[in-house]
XYZ file of C-alpha atoms in Angstrom:
765
model
C 29.862 61.784 37.384
C 29.357 62.490 33.002
C 27.891 58.747 33.645
C 25.331 60.971 35.599
C 24.757 63.612 33.438
C 24.799 61.552 30.161
C 21.086 59.992 32.389
C 19.749 62.679 32.867
C 19.891 64.121 29.764
C 18.876 60.994 27.761
C 15.528 60.793 30.739
C 14.533 64.392 29.448
C 15.332 63.482 25.445
C 13.295 60.442 26.134
C 10.272 62.584 28.059
C 10.713 65.411 25.273
C 10.553 62.331 22.707
C 7.514 60.356 23.371
C 5.181 64.047 23.528
C 7.631 64.786 19.989
C 5.619 61.364 19.310
C 2.792 61.025 20.152
C 2.138 64.219 18.606
C 2.987 63.225 15.563
C 1.655 60.272 16.074
C -1.618 61.743 16.329
C -1.912 63.051 12.882
C -1.816 62.169 9.176
C 1.359 63.386 8.727
C 3.854 63.459 5.571
C 6.828 61.307 7.623
C 9.335 63.917 4.686
C 7.805 66.230 6.647
C 8.708 65.239 9.887
C 12.197 64.710 9.391
C 12.831 68.084 7.674
C 11.291 69.180 10.372
C 13.357 67.474 12.882
C 16.362 68.421 11.201
C 15.937 71.899 11.506
C 14.485 72.188 15.233
C 17.623 74.476 16.928
C 18.193 71.593 19.737
C 21.335 69.467 19.649
C 22.732 67.185 17.119
C 22.791 63.895 19.943
C 18.436 64.476 20.595
C 18.096 64.963 16.651
C 19.558 61.496 16.296
C 17.652 59.652 19.644
C 14.690 61.639 17.651
C 15.257 59.833 14.025
C 16.592 56.350 15.806
C 12.889 56.116 17.725
C 10.807 56.700 14.254
C 13.437 54.925 11.890
C 12.346 52.067 13.744
C 8.657 52.479 14.274
C 8.961 53.147 10.705
C 9.972 49.709 10.018
C 8.048 47.908 12.366
C 5.394 49.457 10.035
C 6.876 48.310 6.713
C 7.350 52.183 5.831
C 9.309 53.010 2.840
C 10.837 56.309 4.338
C 12.981 54.308 7.465
C 16.012 54.630 4.363
C 15.302 58.429 3.853
C 15.470 58.756 7.861
C 18.546 56.754 8.012
C 20.243 58.902 5.982
C 20.221 61.851 7.738
C 21.521 59.989 10.892
C 24.955 59.067 8.813
C 24.547 62.404 7.473
C 24.597 63.955 11.137
C 27.206 61.809 12.347
C 29.787 61.263 9.617
C 32.168 63.106 11.903
C 31.363 62.590 14.926
C 32.944 60.186 17.881
C 30.346 59.939 19.926
C 30.859 56.000 20.729
C 26.657 56.408 22.635
C 25.063 57.987 19.047
C 27.490 55.412 17.377
C 25.919 52.322 18.763
C 22.738 53.965 17.794
C 23.627 54.383 14.746
C 25.032 50.806 13.567
C 22.034 49.791 15.917
C 19.319 51.730 13.413
C 21.482 50.166 10.095
C 21.266 46.797 11.398
C 17.462 47.212 11.873
C 17.152 48.873 8.233
C 18.837 46.818 5.876
C 17.909 43.858 8.080
C 17.252 41.408 4.601
C 18.922 43.340 2.055
C 22.285 43.108 2.541
C 24.682 40.362 3.454
C 25.567 38.287 5.768
C 28.575 39.830 6.711
C 27.995 42.920 6.382
C 24.597 42.766 9.022
C 26.954 41.620 12.012
C 29.684 44.271 10.915
C 26.799 46.573 11.910
C 25.875 44.826 15.278
C 29.235 43.759 15.733
C 29.742 47.693 15.977
C 27.111 48.399 17.969
C 28.367 46.212 20.380
C 31.746 47.675 20.409
C 31.111 51.398 20.432
C 27.459 50.283 23.508
C 31.496 48.373 25.232
C 33.576 51.564 25.059
C 31.420 53.637 27.075
C 29.714 51.175 29.092
C 25.936 51.769 27.257
C 24.718 48.868 29.089
C 21.234 48.926 27.309
C 22.519 49.251 23.497
C 25.165 46.336 24.950
C 22.368 44.480 25.499
C 20.579 46.007 22.563
C 23.347 45.047 20.154
C 23.696 41.410 21.619
C 20.170 40.335 21.408
C 19.842 41.410 17.156
C 23.172 39.243 16.875
C 21.260 36.569 18.784
C 18.297 36.256 16.684
C 20.981 37.053 13.304
C 22.616 33.825 14.323
C 19.459 31.855 14.949
C 18.389 33.256 11.535
C 21.669 31.397 10.180
C 20.604 27.791 12.237
C 23.633 28.972 15.092
C 21.050 27.678 17.777
C 23.910 26.878 19.999
C 25.675 29.999 20.184
C 22.537 32.112 19.623
C 20.885 30.748 22.775
C 24.055 31.713 24.612
C 23.681 35.284 23.955
C 20.190 35.854 24.039
C 20.659 33.920 27.474
C 23.170 36.083 28.507
C 21.507 39.252 27.315
C 18.650 38.680 29.054
C 20.790 37.938 32.864
C 21.765 41.815 31.910
C 18.626 42.644 31.347
C 17.172 41.709 34.687
C 20.048 44.445 35.850
C 19.150 46.975 33.753
C 15.448 47.037 35.031
C 14.125 48.527 31.485
C 11.238 46.898 30.603
C 11.066 47.400 26.728
C 14.843 45.581 26.569
C 13.673 42.671 28.570
C 10.078 41.968 26.715
C 12.432 42.284 23.402
C 14.641 40.005 24.950
C 12.030 37.526 26.020
C 10.181 37.188 22.624
C 13.776 36.542 20.804
C 14.457 33.602 23.136
C 10.693 32.541 22.626
C 11.337 32.527 18.525
C 14.439 30.486 18.894
C 13.050 27.858 20.892
C 10.125 27.530 18.117
C 12.700 27.511 15.793
C 13.556 24.441 16.960
C 10.745 23.034 17.476
C 10.375 23.723 21.258
C 7.139 24.854 21.660
C 7.102 24.642 25.752
C 9.933 26.323 25.835
C 8.760 28.857 23.766
C 6.110 29.513 25.192
C 7.308 29.860 28.704
C 9.235 33.203 27.379
C 7.030 34.335 25.936
C 4.800 33.963 29.049
C 7.146 35.771 30.753
C 7.447 38.726 28.311
C 3.442 38.674 28.731
C 4.016 39.211 32.549
C 5.930 42.360 32.715
C 3.956 45.346 34.586
C 4.620 48.313 33.049
C 3.532 47.444 29.350
C 3.236 50.552 28.685
C 6.591 51.524 26.751
C 5.428 47.861 24.819
C 2.123 47.887 24.549
C 2.121 48.845 20.729
C 3.065 45.318 20.597
C 1.453 43.464 22.454
C -0.101 41.899 19.252
C 2.292 40.545 18.240
C 2.843 39.145 21.015
C -0.043 37.143 21.946
C 0.093 35.936 18.896
C 2.962 34.363 19.576
C 1.183 32.984 22.544
C -1.563 31.988 20.777
C 0.594 30.084 18.200
C 2.504 28.388 21.336
C -0.524 27.585 23.416
C -1.809 25.646 20.356
C 0.757 23.838 19.054
C 1.314 21.996 23.061
C -2.448 21.062 22.189
C -4.890 23.886 24.622
C -7.368 25.192 23.130
C -8.553 27.175 25.309
C -6.426 29.206 26.543
C -5.140 28.924 22.313
C -9.000 30.798 21.243
C -8.863 32.988 24.278
C -4.995 34.362 23.061
C -6.822 33.825 19.763
C -9.256 37.236 20.899
C -6.927 39.165 22.852
C -4.607 38.884 19.709
C -7.311 40.331 17.479
C -7.998 43.251 20.162
C -4.790 44.551 20.389
C -3.830 44.630 16.789
C -6.732 46.375 16.013
C -5.808 49.242 18.450
C -2.463 49.039 18.703
C -0.709 47.792 15.895
C -2.947 47.476 12.596
C -0.337 46.710 10.846
C -0.552 42.877 11.725
C -3.354 42.444 10.954
C -3.492 40.847 7.473
C -1.185 38.482 9.757
C -3.339 37.428 12.150
C -6.177 37.380 10.762
C -5.144 34.964 8.453
C -2.886 32.793 10.907
C -6.091 32.706 12.540
C -8.627 31.223 9.499
C -6.256 28.919 9.260
C -5.836 27.515 13.089
C -10.538 27.669 12.865
C -9.247 25.735 9.570
C -7.599 23.153 11.061
C -9.708 22.600 13.466
C -12.878 21.377 10.458
C -14.243 25.087 11.932
C -14.653 26.115 7.976
C -17.417 28.212 8.552
C -15.458 30.183 10.892
C -12.433 30.360 9.442
C -13.998 31.265 6.058
C -14.554 34.618 8.069
C -11.669 35.551 9.190
C -9.989 34.635 5.810
C -12.832 36.789 4.615
C -11.437 40.252 7.210
C -7.791 39.557 6.200
C -8.670 40.264 2.303
C -10.865 43.405 3.672
C -8.410 44.437 5.766
C -5.749 44.182 2.901
C -7.925 45.936 0.658
C -7.897 49.193 2.841
C -3.944 48.957 4.198
C -3.204 48.167 0.017
C -0.659 45.218 1.743
C -1.552 41.951 0.437
C 1.395 40.293 2.358
C -0.993 37.448 3.360
C -2.668 37.432 0.126
C -1.346 34.368 -1.249
C -2.226 32.075 2.261
C -5.153 33.800 2.637
C -7.200 34.295 -1.068
C -5.378 30.078 -1.204
C -7.579 29.140 1.136
C -10.630 31.002 0.882
C -10.556 28.719 -2.902
C -9.249 25.407 -0.706
C -12.748 26.419 1.434
C -15.422 26.897 -0.823
C -14.266 23.952 -3.109
C -15.180 22.090 0.167
C -18.822 23.522 -0.023
C -18.460 22.660 -4.089
C -19.035 26.491 -4.412
C -16.753 26.220 -8.105
C -17.483 29.509 -10.059
C -16.096 31.990 -6.049
C -13.122 28.789 -5.496
C -12.003 29.739 -9.121
C -11.947 33.415 -8.763
C -10.439 33.140 -5.201
C -7.878 30.308 -7.125
C -6.978 33.045 -10.389
C -6.763 36.341 -7.580
C -4.648 34.239 -5.542
C -2.021 33.439 -8.668
C -2.462 36.828 -9.573
C -0.874 38.235 -6.417
C 1.364 35.961 -6.074
C 2.493 36.421 -9.171
C 3.170 40.131 -9.279
C 5.078 40.260 -5.591
C 6.811 36.629 -7.002
C 5.327 34.548 -4.324
C 8.307 31.564 -2.869
C 5.841 29.571 -2.900
C 4.569 29.919 -5.907
C 4.981 27.132 -7.195
C 2.551 25.597 -4.518
C -0.598 27.499 -5.468
C -0.243 26.922 -9.178
C 0.005 23.053 -7.718
C -3.277 23.614 -5.878
C -4.491 25.695 -8.997
C -3.981 22.292 -11.104
C -5.682 19.652 -8.469
C -8.367 21.832 -8.914
C -8.706 22.161 -12.742
C -8.285 18.567 -12.367
C -11.904 18.548 -10.832
C -13.431 20.765 -13.042
C -12.101 17.936 -15.688
C -10.103 21.381 -17.695
C -7.046 18.543 -17.772
C -5.531 19.804 -20.892
C -4.765 23.522 -18.400
C -4.349 21.753 -15.397
C -1.501 20.440 -16.986
C -0.387 23.371 -17.793
C -0.725 25.004 -14.289
C 1.163 21.024 -13.061
C 3.714 21.975 -15.706
C 4.288 25.653 -14.642
C 4.145 23.890 -11.282
C 6.986 21.953 -11.417
C 8.701 24.894 -13.342
C 8.071 27.250 -10.203
C 9.372 25.193 -7.582
C 12.604 24.127 -9.370
C 13.496 27.943 -10.061
C 12.229 28.910 -6.337
C 14.436 26.366 -4.850
C 11.309 24.787 -3.055
C 11.809 20.871 -2.874
C 9.436 20.144 -0.450
C 6.649 20.525 -3.241
C 8.979 19.014 -6.375
C 7.667 15.444 -6.129
C 3.841 16.512 -5.783
C 4.656 18.884 -8.521
C 5.491 16.492 -10.329
C 2.915 13.889 -9.985
C 0.405 16.808 -10.641
C 1.941 16.432 -14.001
C 1.392 12.578 -14.262
C -2.317 12.628 -12.830
C -3.148 14.878 -15.792
C -1.125 13.559 -18.362
C -3.130 10.248 -17.370
C -6.798 11.887 -17.366
C -5.287 12.759 -21.126
C -4.336 9.297 -21.612
C -0.808 10.091 -21.931
C -0.696 7.019 -20.292
C 3.699 6.561 -21.058
C 4.380 9.948 -20.174
C 1.689 9.067 -17.396
C 3.962 6.430 -15.962
C 7.501 8.172 -16.667
C 6.397 11.521 -14.571
C 5.529 8.968 -11.927
C 8.755 7.272 -11.512
C 10.252 10.564 -11.734
C 8.276 11.850 -8.583
C 9.373 8.291 -6.363
C 12.896 8.845 -7.167
C 12.744 12.478 -6.634
C 11.071 11.821 -3.472
C 12.808 9.258 -2.233
C 15.526 11.030 -2.837
C 14.661 14.375 -1.140
C 13.780 11.861 1.982
C 17.473 9.760 2.097
C 18.817 13.930 2.294
C 16.741 14.861 4.991
C 18.012 11.703 6.643
C 21.449 12.062 6.392
C 21.807 15.330 7.151
C 19.581 15.339 10.511
C 22.800 11.923 11.295
C 24.563 14.822 10.332
C 24.347 17.362 12.845
C 23.228 14.731 15.757
C 27.169 13.640 15.460
C 28.003 16.892 15.616
C 26.757 17.610 18.713
C 27.751 14.569 19.798
C 30.767 14.951 19.024
C 31.161 18.155 20.153
C 29.670 17.712 23.774
C 32.038 14.750 24.104
C 34.658 17.077 23.151
C 34.355 19.300 26.159
C 33.730 16.760 28.299
C 36.932 15.603 28.058
C 38.206 19.153 28.609
C 35.905 19.115 32.109
C 37.038 16.251 33.003
C 40.568 16.750 32.695
C 40.842 20.396 34.259
C 37.966 18.607 36.912
C 40.574 16.118 37.700
C 42.974 18.673 37.859
C 40.951 20.977 39.825
C 40.317 17.143 42.043
C 43.745 16.714 42.746
C 44.889 20.161 44.123
C 41.609 20.291 46.198
C 43.168 17.132 47.968
C 46.269 18.718 48.243
C 45.279 21.464 50.330
C 43.212 19.304 52.393
C 45.439 17.143 53.322
C 47.353 20.069 54.515
C 44.223 21.527 56.179
C 43.789 18.939 58.197
C 47.907 18.329 59.084
C 47.285 21.435 60.408
C 44.329 20.418 62.219
C 41.385 23.455 60.480
C 38.938 20.926 60.370
C 36.619 23.659 58.869
C 38.791 23.928 55.877
C 39.401 20.352 54.399
C 35.575 19.864 54.531
C 35.422 22.638 52.584
C 37.522 21.503 50.659
C 35.444 17.817 50.681
C 32.526 19.278 49.526
C 34.359 21.532 46.359
C 35.746 18.022 45.636
C 31.515 16.187 45.449
C 30.668 20.029 43.930
C 32.780 18.784 40.765
C 32.557 15.149 40.602
C 29.154 15.733 40.364
C 29.233 18.263 37.366
C 31.275 15.821 36.006
C 28.651 12.796 36.317
C 26.010 15.131 35.226
C 27.736 15.580 31.705
C 28.718 11.780 31.157
C 25.060 12.008 32.119
C 24.212 14.348 29.577
C 27.030 13.103 26.960
C 25.122 8.816 27.332
C 21.102 10.593 26.334
C 23.342 12.150 23.073
C 24.756 9.060 22.615
C 21.407 7.138 23.169
C 19.786 9.996 21.221
C 22.536 9.263 17.691
C 21.473 5.725 18.383
C 17.754 5.689 18.377
C 17.959 8.836 15.729
C 19.666 6.187 13.409
C 17.651 3.321 13.856
C 14.463 5.528 12.922
C 16.525 6.185 9.862
C 17.238 2.589 9.123
C 13.377 2.211 10.189
C 12.280 4.779 7.841
C 14.190 3.415 5.206
C 13.071 -0.404 5.369
C 9.699 1.637 5.129
C 10.643 3.446 2.330
C 11.396 1.141 -0.003
C 7.886 -0.826 0.679
C 6.924 2.096 -0.189
C 8.262 1.683 -3.310
C 7.483 -0.915 -3.818
C 4.031 -0.359 -3.124
C 4.204 2.603 -5.932
C 5.803 0.608 -8.578
C 2.433 -1.160 -8.617
C 0.559 0.963 -8.534
C 2.292 2.254 -11.315
C 2.346 -0.722 -13.082
C -0.925 -1.691 -12.128
C -1.778 0.931 -15.472
C 1.061 -0.436 -18.027
C -0.642 -3.815 -16.863
C -3.854 -3.126 -17.675
C -3.226 -2.389 -21.411
C -0.523 -4.856 -21.743
C -2.835 -7.880 -20.309
C -6.126 -7.575 -22.855
C -3.178 -7.288 -26.073
C -1.708 -10.186 -25.121
C -4.705 -12.298 -24.248
C -6.451 -10.518 -27.409
C -2.795 -11.865 -29.306
C -2.286 -15.149 -27.541
C -5.790 -16.099 -28.381
C -5.975 -15.858 -31.635
C -1.979 -16.865 -32.331
C -3.239 -20.422 -29.938
C -6.373 -20.506 -32.337
C -4.037 -20.135 -35.552
C -1.326 -23.068 -34.475
C -4.336 -25.206 -34.040
C -6.148 -24.601 -37.093
C -2.542 -24.711 -38.263
C -2.310 -28.182 -36.562
C -5.518 -29.949 -37.871
C -5.631 -29.100 -41.076
C -1.847 -30.332 -40.880
C -4.199 -33.012 -39.669
C -5.857 -33.697 -42.795
C -3.505 -33.258 -45.607
C -1.248 -35.753 -43.357
C -4.311 -38.483 -43.552
C -4.724 -37.281 -47.124
C -1.536 -37.829 -48.208
C -1.751 -41.791 -46.050
C -4.098 -43.414 -48.602
C -2.053 -42.316 -51.523
C 1.228 -44.117 -50.390
C 2.327 -47.379 -51.932
C 1.512 -51.111 -50.106
C 5.222 -51.663 -49.405
C 5.175 -48.326 -46.901
C 2.094 -49.585 -45.126
C 4.634 -50.148 -41.904
C 6.002 -47.233 -42.709
C 2.447 -45.306 -42.928
C 1.336 -47.029 -39.798
C 3.843 -45.653 -37.819
C 3.156 -42.289 -38.887
C -0.585 -42.627 -38.448
C -0.194 -43.498 -34.366
C 2.482 -40.427 -34.584
C -0.399 -38.377 -35.187
C -2.521 -39.753 -33.352
C 0.944 -38.935 -30.410
C 0.183 -35.038 -31.560
C -3.281 -35.375 -31.869
C -3.771 -35.932 -28.238
C -0.623 -33.983 -27.223
C -0.706 -30.956 -28.822
C -3.406 -29.292 -27.707
C -2.925 -30.131 -24.041
C 0.610 -28.991 -24.567
C -0.930 -25.917 -26.439
C -4.046 -25.627 -23.056
C -1.059 -25.649 -20.221
C 1.224 -23.219 -22.211
C -2.122 -20.571 -21.949
C -2.643 -21.349 -19.120
C 1.150 -20.356 -17.329
C 1.033 -17.245 -19.944
C -2.457 -16.560 -17.651
C -1.135 -17.099 -14.639
C 1.158 -14.666 -15.268
C -0.930 -12.277 -16.496
C -3.001 -11.982 -13.408
C 0.369 -12.294 -11.217
C 1.529 -9.080 -13.514
C 4.732 -10.460 -14.399
C 4.365 -9.073 -18.638
C 8.651 -9.942 -18.577
C 7.975 -13.168 -17.966
C 4.862 -13.787 -20.073
C 6.340 -12.162 -22.511
C 9.517 -14.648 -22.470
C 7.127 -17.645 -22.375
C 4.965 -16.568 -24.709
C 7.657 -16.227 -27.484
C 9.337 -19.318 -26.409
C 6.118 -21.652 -26.853
C 5.314 -19.832 -30.857
C 9.108 -20.884 -31.585
C 8.253 -24.441 -30.543
C 5.018 -24.753 -32.460
C 6.607 -23.520 -35.146
C 9.264 -25.629 -35.054
C 6.336 -28.307 -34.598
C 4.731 -27.258 -37.846
C 7.875 -27.165 -39.644
C 9.444 -30.686 -38.699
C 5.825 -32.152 -38.931
C 5.646 -32.185 -42.538
C 8.513 -34.614 -43.463
C 9.084 -38.039 -40.925
C 12.518 -37.273 -40.989
C 14.395 -33.467 -39.730
C 17.862 -32.683 -38.782
C 19.432 -33.917 -35.451
C 20.024 -30.503 -34.616
C 16.238 -29.104 -34.980
C 15.257 -31.553 -33.098
C 17.338 -30.455 -30.428
C 16.266 -27.292 -30.563
C 12.833 -28.712 -31.197
C 13.169 -30.383 -27.102
C 14.968 -27.250 -25.890
C 12.321 -24.800 -26.523
C 10.089 -27.657 -24.742
C 11.946 -28.245 -21.558
C 12.347 -24.056 -21.069
C 9.006 -24.110 -21.187
C 7.535 -26.621 -18.824
C 10.400 -25.023 -16.062
C 9.020 -21.246 -17.132
C 6.139 -23.509 -15.579
C 7.387 -24.943 -13.026
C 9.273 -22.013 -11.230
C 12.875 -23.772 -12.474
C 13.021 -26.737 -10.230
C 15.204 -28.713 -12.105
C 18.465 -28.164 -14.349
C 18.095 -29.125 -18.096
C 21.908 -29.909 -20.137
C 22.266 -31.155 -23.151
C 25.993 -32.466 -24.569
C 27.395 -33.494 -27.923
C 29.716 -35.777 -29.400
C 31.700 -33.374 -31.387
C 32.488 -36.021 -33.700
C 28.391 -35.829 -34.959
C 27.887 -33.427 -37.335
C 24.184 -32.141 -36.133
C 23.383 -30.802 -39.496
C 23.354 -33.950 -41.676
C 22.323 -36.366 -39.667
C 18.278 -36.985 -39.461
C 16.424 -39.244 -37.086
C 12.375 -39.995 -36.779
C 10.816 -36.010 -35.767
C 9.800 -35.992 -31.566
C 11.634 -38.378 -30.828
C 13.329 -37.645 -28.023
C 10.205 -35.362 -26.388
C 7.965 -38.342 -24.190
C 11.367 -39.783 -22.775
C 11.788 -36.666 -21.592
C 7.728 -35.346 -20.902
C 7.914 -38.928 -18.575
C 11.180 -37.776 -16.884
C 9.556 -34.459 -15.903
C 6.445 -35.367 -15.197
C 6.349 -38.242 -13.262
C 10.482 -38.713 -12.234
C 11.085 -34.431 -10.986
C 7.566 -33.134 -10.414
C 7.576 -35.819 -7.252
C 10.810 -34.723 -5.753
C 11.171 -32.510 -3.407
C 14.593 -31.550 -4.558
C 15.722 -29.834 -7.064
C 15.868 -32.109 -9.971
C 18.118 -32.182 -12.664
C 17.785 -33.931 -17.000
C 21.018 -34.701 -18.490
C 21.361 -35.897 -22.381
C 24.100 -37.211 -23.708
C 24.567 -37.991 -27.825
C 27.440 -40.115 -29.055
C 28.551 -42.057 -32.060
C 28.174 -45.587 -32.033
C 28.799 -46.548 -35.399
C 28.941 -44.702 -38.860
C 25.108 -44.195 -38.936
C 23.989 -44.851 -35.013
C 23.817 -43.149 -32.066
C 23.353 -43.459 -28.796
C 21.965 -41.453 -26.897
C 21.614 -41.380 -23.503
C 18.785 -39.507 -20.845
C 19.269 -39.107 -17.238
C 17.172 -37.231 -14.457
C 18.023 -37.675 -10.621
C 14.482 -38.085 -10.447
C 12.526 -40.159 -7.600
C 12.619 -43.408 -9.345
C 9.698 -45.663 -11.663
C 8.237 -48.057 -8.749
C 7.974 -44.073 -6.926
C 5.811 -43.118 -9.910
C 3.705 -45.477 -10.369
C 2.674 -45.062 -6.787
C 2.046 -41.626 -7.245
C 0.401 -41.637 -10.375
C -2.250 -44.758 -8.878
C -3.103 -42.259 -6.096
C -3.551 -39.451 -8.241
C -5.350 -41.833 -10.537
C -3.270 -40.388 -13.698
C -3.512 -43.232 -16.556
C -0.375 -44.252 -18.314
C 0.441 -42.562 -20.988
C -0.041 -44.189 -24.400
C 2.824 -41.786 -26.299
C 5.744 -44.254 -24.538
C 4.454 -47.571 -26.327
C 3.796 -45.446 -29.821
C 7.336 -44.192 -29.693
C 8.698 -47.194 -28.469
C 6.970 -48.441 -32.102
C 7.723 -45.726 -34.440
C 11.729 -46.882 -33.185
C 11.203 -50.294 -33.898
C 10.105 -48.895 -37.425
C 12.859 -46.490 -38.020
C 15.316 -49.073 -36.974
C 14.030 -52.085 -38.706
C 14.791 -53.572 -36.042
C 13.930 -54.484 -32.211
C 15.915 -54.052 -28.598
C 16.215 -50.408 -29.471
C 15.131 -49.284 -26.034
C 16.646 -50.285 -22.652
C 15.162 -48.400 -19.049
C 17.178 -48.690 -16.143
C 16.415 -47.689 -12.246
C 19.291 -45.688 -10.492
C 19.971 -46.623 -7.455
C 22.632 -44.835 -5.248
C 24.641 -46.811 -2.144
C 21.867 -46.978 0.223
C 20.120 -48.568 -2.692
C 17.428 -45.969 -2.345
C 15.760 -45.172 -6.078
C 18.242 -42.266 -7.345
C 16.518 -41.905 -10.167
C 16.230 -43.394 -14.165
C 18.379 -43.658 -17.149
C 16.601 -43.967 -20.973
C 19.025 -45.299 -23.843
C 17.271 -44.997 -27.046
C 20.064 -46.569 -29.661
C 18.413 -44.918 -33.015
C 19.787 -45.350 -36.958
C 20.686 -41.970 -38.758
C 20.152 -40.925 -41.757
C 21.460 -38.201 -44.062
C 19.666 -34.939 -44.998
């Protein structure tokens, strides 16, 4: 009986409130006066609470600040009340009013209190409302599984309750939940179920919100015809019943047509959005609408109007501390670059970077750094631009990796949870099956075939449930494996993309480096050639002034000069070609290394050519540089080693300059370069007598016979440098038979390389 009396009383209150609300909404009344009217009316506190609760929700829905005053009045009326019906309403209203302004724990306390008092007196309507709100907040905090369970249960209760408004709100909550999880088809299904409720009188004022959701749903699943149909319905019902959401509606429809490249239509809706925002003094969509208008006018090349909308967008967004202000700064920076206002573009790019960091807008962070780099490069601050590009790449890769890891962690957690649940279910099912098997056997023994068949059916049903659960678990495992493979694939793509970006980044610095390198390389080469030619002329004049008894030595030096005149320009030409090749390949470090070694070798040749003898130390240093240059040219195809007898003082022993180089050159060009496998050259310097050295140059090349065959095919002439060097040895040692060339063979009598033995008389340095 008490419940019946309360139901009749509630119907009376609701009827009274509907008449009251229609009268209040039909006039432009002052909301504070309306509140005072309710509070001073000669009606019971329960009726006052119901009226205030309904009006508070209306005020919150329409973003009216008076909602807090109404809540305060409601709290005053129920300060000492123990009426569970009214307290459930109070806590529900508190949760709605303080929606975004209090902590997570406080909101859940309000909701749980609403449910507690509603359950205490079995107040079904507010049990459903409390459960629905709890599901919505769980969804907001991304606890999707629990939210789904609570909302589906609330929906089942709504069917029993048969209150269209509660069913409608619960279906919308489910639609939103699945939309957040990107399950667009399921989201659309529940939104359409809400639209199919026959009696819409209790929620006609929110049909604009419903149709907007359905329009978005059809757009996401690609049904253009129905998406546009519901766009029109949204505008119609929002204009008639829900004008507060018109800015959002026009902004969305404009964005829909902009995405479909119907720019003029999109522009018309953004302008309608602008008009409505001014009329309502509600600029909630200013950031989106003005930014998109600026973009569309930029596309139309109407840059002056575009700039006006960019500036309006920035002004409103700064004033309201718009969370995505950084993105607006970013778009404006890009726009300013098109106007060649590069300095101002850099200012806004830096603002974008600062704001995205401050607001935690990680998605736009790398783009803001990229915009900064673009502005710096246009301002010819190349080094800063390159550094910004590097930072952009690092940030983008870092964010991508974090996203991948989070997704995998989420899938793994879901899989592990499902696995535990499956194991528990299997244990329970196995126990139940055993019990049913016993009951079946007992029924068979008693001759009760019907009961035995029923038990068998229950056993089969449990087995089917187990199989379904195991299949579900297997699918989750498969999804997890696929995600891991996808992550690995994406990681590889990321590495390739990063390499491409690094190459693009290096291209900028390479433009400067390559020009300077070619210029300085040419200057150095010309200088060296000039110095060598000048030195040659000096040496030629000096030879004419020598005494007759030094004629043979002078003749040897003339032959040496002839060798240098052949070798050095040829070697310089090859070296410069190699430097140019590395520049073309963008190998600036290798090119620089080659140039440094080349310069050192040229300087040593110049210094050594001033005298008829050099120290063994200088000669081996020059030889080392020469071999390193040749190794670089041929991609380090061979190894090289020099070993010296510890008894030899390299700095106090003098020998003819460039005496070993022709033999090493011959080993490289004719022995090793015709060999497919990796080659090796070794030089051993040993003390033979007090003033004699034995120098052994050994390679593992193809041997002299094969080298001759290769040379005959390629028409390479016999290098006369070897003969000149032999003559120089004879002249320096004042004797013959100072040189031995030995062919090496392996155990199967195949050619295994060549050994050159040089006996050399030394002078004191």
